[in-house]
């Protein structure tokens, strides 16, 4: 009996380790998916702002020489506009569904609702309110913890923000470089 318990104990620990590592990977997939969806939604919202609209930034104080340190920047990428977009961007996580890659057993998140009202192919996505709730919570956590990075990247960068923000800067995606850029 004692020998069976000795043989059984390592199996229990192995099973627990495997379930914990799978749960950790699913959590990593959720955070990565939320970050990538956040970037996708922010880029779309920025693209909806008229690029000709400008806003004055800087100090409105008058310098000793009589000049002011005011400059005009595009409204779409201004800090005020980005902060406003970040307040509502996570609400749009309800428009995403979960997709499981059978070969890697990794999860990714696909937009399931069209922004224009057109039909979309939903055959690859699993619709689950618990998943969208978790995705929304992950998005809100990212916005809260990485607000400065989000503003920095969207205020200045325009190329490859998904990889730069989600992988390089925040380490939320350990496998993002393998994900096609048009996935979301």
CSV table of C-alpha atoms in Angstrom, one decimal:
chain,number,residue,atom,x,y,z
A,1,UNK,CA,0.0,0.0,0.0
A,2,UNK,CA,2.8,2.4,0.9
A,3,UNK,CA,4.6,1.6,-2.4
A,4,UNK,CA,1.4,2.6,-4.3
A,5,UNK,CA,1.3,5.9,-2.4
A,6,UNK,CA,4.9,6.6,-3.3
A,7,UNK,CA,4.3,5.9,-7.0
A,8,UNK,CA,1.0,7.9,-6.9
A,9,UNK,CA,2.5,11.1,-5.4
A,10,UNK,CA,4.7,12.0,-8.3
A,11,UNK,CA,1.8,11.5,-10.7
A,12,UNK,CA,-0.3,13.9,-8.7
A,13,UNK,CA,2.4,16.5,-8.7
A,14,UNK,CA,3.0,16.1,-12.4
A,15,UNK,CA,-0.8,16.5,-13.1
A,16,UNK,CA,-0.9,19.6,-10.9
A,17,UNK,CA,2.1,21.1,-12.6
A,18,UNK,CA,0.7,20.5,-16.1
A,19,UNK,CA,-2.7,22.0,-15.1
A,20,UNK,CA,-1.0,25.0,-13.6
A,21,UNK,CA,1.2,25.5,-16.6
A,22,UNK,CA,-1.8,25.2,-18.9
A,23,UNK,CA,-3.8,27.8,-16.8
A,24,UNK,CA,-0.8,30.1,-16.9
A,25,UNK,CA,-0.6,29.8,-20.7
A,26,UNK,CA,-4.3,30.5,-21.0
A,27,UNK,CA,-3.8,33.6,-18.8
A,28,UNK,CA,-0.9,34.7,-21.0
A,29,UNK,CA,-3.1,34.1,-24.1
A,30,UNK,CA,-5.9,36.2,-22.6
A,31,UNK,CA,-3.5,39.1,-21.7
A,32,UNK,CA,-1.9,39.0,-25.1
A,33,UNK,CA,-5.2,38.8,-26.9
A,34,UNK,CA,-6.5,41.7,-24.9
A,35,UNK,CA,-3.4,43.8,-25.7
A,36,UNK,CA,-3.6,43.0,-29.4
A,37,UNK,CA,-7.4,43.8,-29.5
A,38,UNK,CA,-6.8,47.0,-27.5
A,39,UNK,CA,-4.2,48.1,-30.2
A,40,UNK,CA,-6.6,47.2,-33.0
A,41,UNK,CA,-9.5,49.1,-31.4
A,42,UNK,CA,-7.3,52.1,-30.7
A,43,UNK,CA,-5.9,52.2,-34.2
A,44,UNK,CA,-9.4,52.0,-35.6
A,45,UNK,CA,-10.7,54.8,-33.4
A,46,UNK,CA,-7.8,57.0,-34.3
A,47,UNK,CA,-8.4,56.4,-38.0
A,48,UNK,CA,-12.0,57.7,-37.5
A,49,UNK,CA,-10.8,61.2,-36.4
A,50,UNK,CA,-10.4,63.7,-39.2
A,51,UNK,CA,-6.6,64.0,-39.8
A,52,UNK,CA,-6.9,67.7,-40.6
A,53,UNK,CA,-8.2,68.5,-37.1
A,54,UNK,CA,-5.4,70.0,-35.0
A,55,UNK,CA,-5.2,70.9,-31.3
A,56,UNK,CA,-2.9,73.4,-29.7
A,57,UNK,CA,-0.7,72.0,-26.9
A,58,UNK,CA,2.0,73.4,-24.8
A,59,UNK,CA,2.1,76.3,-22.3
A,60,UNK,CA,-0.1,79.3,-22.7
A,61,UNK,CA,2.1,81.3,-20.5
A,62,UNK,CA,4.0,84.2,-22.1
A,63,UNK,CA,7.7,83.8,-22.1
A,64,UNK,CA,10.0,86.8,-21.1
A,65,UNK,CA,10.6,87.6,-24.7
A,66,UNK,CA,6.8,87.8,-25.3
A,67,UNK,CA,6.4,84.6,-27.2
A,68,UNK,CA,4.4,81.5,-26.3
A,69,UNK,CA,5.4,77.8,-26.4
A,70,UNK,CA,2.4,76.6,-28.3
A,71,UNK,CA,2.4,74.0,-31.0
A,72,UNK,CA,-0.3,72.3,-33.0
A,73,UNK,CA,-0.6,68.5,-33.1
A,74,UNK,CA,-3.1,66.3,-34.8
A,75,UNK,CA,-6.2,65.8,-32.6
A,76,UNK,CA,-6.3,62.0,-33.3
A,77,UNK,CA,-2.9,61.4,-31.6
A,78,UNK,CA,-3.2,64.1,-28.9
A,79,UNK,CA,-2.9,63.0,-25.3
A,80,UNK,CA,-6.3,64.2,-24.5
A,81,UNK,CA,-7.9,62.3,-27.3
A,82,UNK,CA,-6.0,59.1,-26.5
A,83,UNK,CA,-7.0,59.3,-22.8
A,84,UNK,CA,-10.7,59.7,-23.9
A,85,UNK,CA,-10.4,56.7,-26.2
A,86,UNK,CA,-8.8,54.6,-23.5
A,87,UNK,CA,-11.8,55.2,-21.2
A,88,UNK,CA,-14.1,53.3,-23.6
A,89,UNK,CA,-11.9,51.0,-25.6
A,90,UNK,CA,-12.3,48.0,-23.3
A,91,UNK,CA,-16.1,48.1,-23.8
A,92,UNK,CA,-15.5,46.9,-27.3
A,93,UNK,CA,-14.0,43.6,-26.0
A,94,UNK,CA,-17.6,42.3,-26.1
A,95,UNK,CA,-17.2,42.3,-29.9
A,96,UNK,CA,-14.6,39.5,-29.8
A,97,UNK,CA,-14.8,35.7,-29.7
A,98,UNK,CA,-12.2,33.1,-28.8
A,99,UNK,CA,-10.4,30.9,-31.3
A,100,UNK,CA,-8.4,27.8,-30.4
A,101,UNK,CA,-5.5,26.7,-32.5
A,102,UNK,CA,-5.7,22.9,-32.5
A,103,UNK,CA,-2.0,22.5,-33.4
A,104,UNK,CA,-0.6,24.7,-30.7
A,105,UNK,CA,-3.5,24.6,-28.2
A,106,UNK,CA,-3.1,28.4,-27.9
A,107,UNK,CA,-6.1,30.8,-27.8
A,108,UNK,CA,-6.5,34.0,-29.8
A,109,UNK,CA,-9.3,36.5,-30.0
A,110,UNK,CA,-11.1,37.5,-33.2
A,111,UNK,CA,-13.6,40.3,-33.8
A,112,UNK,CA,-17.0,38.8,-34.2
A,113,UNK,CA,-19.1,42.0,-34.8
A,114,UNK,CA,-18.5,44.1,-37.8
A,115,UNK,CA,-17.9,47.8,-37.2
A,116,UNK,CA,-20.0,48.6,-40.3
A,117,UNK,CA,-22.8,46.1,-39.7
A,118,UNK,CA,-21.8,43.7,-42.4
A,119,UNK,CA,-21.8,40.0,-42.1
A,120,UNK,CA,-18.7,38.2,-40.7
A,121,UNK,CA,-17.5,34.6,-40.7
A,122,UNK,CA,-18.0,33.3,-37.2
A,123,UNK,CA,-17.1,29.7,-37.9
A,124,UNK,CA,-13.7,30.0,-36.3
A,125,UNK,CA,-14.8,31.8,-33.1
A,126,UNK,CA,-16.4,30.6,-29.9
A,127,UNK,CA,-18.9,33.0,-28.4
A,128,UNK,CA,-18.9,33.0,-24.6
A,129,UNK,CA,-19.8,35.8,-22.2
A,130,UNK,CA,-17.3,34.6,-19.6
A,131,UNK,CA,-14.5,34.9,-22.2
A,132,UNK,CA,-15.5,38.4,-23.3
A,133,UNK,CA,-15.8,39.4,-19.6
A,134,UNK,CA,-12.3,38.1,-18.9
A,135,UNK,CA,-11.0,39.8,-22.1
A,136,UNK,CA,-12.6,43.1,-21.0
A,137,UNK,CA,-11.1,42.7,-17.5
A,138,UNK,CA,-7.6,42.0,-19.0
A,139,UNK,CA,-8.0,45.0,-21.3
A,140,UNK,CA,-8.9,47.3,-18.3
A,141,UNK,CA,-5.9,45.9,-16.4
A,142,UNK,CA,-3.6,46.7,-19.3
A,143,UNK,CA,-5.0,50.2,-19.7
A,144,UNK,CA,-4.5,50.8,-16.0
A,145,UNK,CA,-1.0,49.4,-15.6
A,146,UNK,CA,0.4,50.5,-19.0
A,147,UNK,CA,-1.4,53.8,-19.6
A,148,UNK,CA,1.9,55.8,-20.1
A,149,UNK,CA,3.2,53.2,-22.6
A,150,UNK,CA,-0.1,53.2,-24.6
A,151,UNK,CA,-0.1,57.0,-24.8
A,152,UNK,CA,3.6,57.0,-25.8
A,153,UNK,CA,3.2,54.5,-28.6
A,154,UNK,CA,-0.1,55.9,-30.0
A,155,UNK,CA,1.1,59.5,-29.6
A,156,UNK,CA,4.3,59.0,-31.6
A,157,UNK,CA,4.5,55.5,-33.2
A,158,UNK,CA,2.5,54.4,-36.2
A,159,UNK,CA,4.3,51.2,-37.3
A,160,UNK,CA,3.9,47.8,-35.8
A,161,UNK,CA,2.4,49.0,-32.5
A,162,UNK,CA,1.1,45.5,-31.7
A,163,UNK,CA,4.5,43.9,-31.5
A,164,UNK,CA,6.2,46.9,-30.0
A,165,UNK,CA,3.7,47.5,-27.2
A,166,UNK,CA,2.4,43.9,-26.5
A,167,UNK,CA,5.7,42.1,-26.9
A,168,UNK,CA,8.7,44.3,-26.6
A,169,UNK,CA,7.6,46.9,-24.0
A,170,UNK,CA,5.1,45.0,-21.8
A,171,UNK,CA,6.0,41.4,-22.4
A,172,UNK,CA,2.3,40.5,-22.5
A,173,UNK,CA,2.8,38.4,-25.6
A,174,UNK,CA,5.7,35.9,-25.6
A,175,UNK,CA,4.6,34.5,-29.0
A,176,UNK,CA,3.2,37.6,-30.8
A,177,UNK,CA,5.9,37.7,-33.4
A,178,UNK,CA,4.5,34.4,-34.7
A,179,UNK,CA,0.9,35.8,-35.0
A,180,UNK,CA,0.0,37.3,-38.4
A,181,UNK,CA,-0.6,41.0,-38.2
A,182,UNK,CA,-4.1,40.8,-39.8
A,183,UNK,CA,-5.4,38.3,-37.2
A,184,UNK,CA,-7.5,40.8,-35.3
